[in-house]
């Protein structure tokens, strides 16, 4: 993945920002994997949430 996050800006608590900066300098591949993991979890969460909301909006069907 290399240094694909070079231009990404975010607001983080100071201690976390310092850890992210250190990880970017010492192990950028690890930081890339962490960000990818987080984005994947976020995507899955949104998909499941949207799916759940769609099911909630469907009328209830009685079982025979």
Short mmCIF file of C-alpha atoms in Angstrom, two decimals:
data_model
loop_
_atom_site.label_atom_id
_atom_site.label_comp_id
_atom_site.label_asym_id
_atom_site.label_seq_id
_atom_site.Cartn_x
_atom_site.Cartn_y
_atom_site.Cartn_z
CA UNK A 1 0.00 0.00 0.00
CA UNK A 2 2.91 2.31 0.49
CA UNK A 3 2.32 5.83 1.61
CA UNK A 4 -1.18 6.29 0.22
CA UNK A 5 -2.35 8.26 3.27
CA UNK A 6 0.22 11.02 2.98
CA UNK A 7 -2.38 13.69 2.18
CA UNK A 8 -5.15 12.49 4.51
CA UNK A 9 -5.97 14.96 7.25
CA UNK A 10 -8.01 14.17 10.32
CA UNK A 11 -8.76 15.45 13.78
CA UNK A 12 -7.57 13.12 16.48
CA UNK A 13 -6.89 13.47 20.18
CA UNK A 14 -3.29 14.63 20.61
CA UNK A 15 -1.97 11.35 22.05
CA UNK A 16 -3.53 9.29 19.27
CA UNK A 17 -2.27 11.74 16.64
CA UNK A 18 1.25 11.38 18.03
CA UNK A 19 0.98 7.59 17.89
CA UNK A 20 -0.31 7.74 14.32
CA UNK A 21 2.53 10.04 13.29
CA UNK A 22 5.07 7.72 14.89
CA UNK A 23 3.51 4.69 13.17
CA UNK A 24 3.53 6.52 9.84
CA UNK A 25 7.23 7.26 10.23
CA UNK A 26 8.32 3.87 11.58
CA UNK A 27 5.86 1.44 10.00
CA UNK A 28 3.67 3.03 7.31
CA UNK A 29 2.47 -0.38 6.10
CA UNK A 30 1.03 -1.11 9.56
CA UNK A 31 -0.76 2.24 9.61
CA UNK A 32 -2.18 1.55 6.16
CA UNK A 33 -3.52 -1.82 7.35
CA UNK A 34 -5.06 -0.22 10.45
CA UNK A 35 -6.85 2.40 8.36
CA UNK A 36 -8.02 -0.22 5.87
CA UNK A 37 -9.33 -2.38 8.73
CA UNK A 38 -11.21 0.58 10.21
CA UNK A 39 -12.72 1.59 6.89
CA UNK A 40 -13.79 -2.01 6.22
CA UNK A 41 -15.51 -2.24 9.61
CA UNK A 42 -17.23 1.08 8.98
CA UNK A 43 -18.46 -0.09 5.58
CA UNK A 44 -19.80 -3.35 7.00
CA UNK A 45 -21.51 -1.51 9.86
CA UNK A 46 -23.20 0.92 7.45
CA UNK A 47 -24.32 -1.93 5.20
CA UNK A 48 -25.83 -3.86 8.10
CA UNK A 49 -27.46 -0.72 9.53
CA UNK A 50 -29.01 0.15 6.16
CA UNK A 51 -30.18 -3.44 5.72
CA UNK A 52 -31.74 -3.40 9.20
CA UNK A 53 -33.49 -0.07 8.54
CA UNK A 54 -34.89 -1.44 5.28
CA UNK A 55 -36.26 -4.48 7.11
CA UNK A 56 -37.76 -2.25 9.82
CA UNK A 57 -39.63 -0.23 7.21
CA UNK A 58 -41.25 -3.33 5.70
CA UNK A 59 -44.72 -4.17 7.04
CA UNK A 60 -44.88 -7.17 9.35
CA UNK A 61 -46.24 -10.31 7.75
CA UNK A 62 -48.28 -12.82 9.68
CA UNK A 63 -47.07 -16.38 9.60
CA UNK A 64 -49.56 -19.05 8.52
#
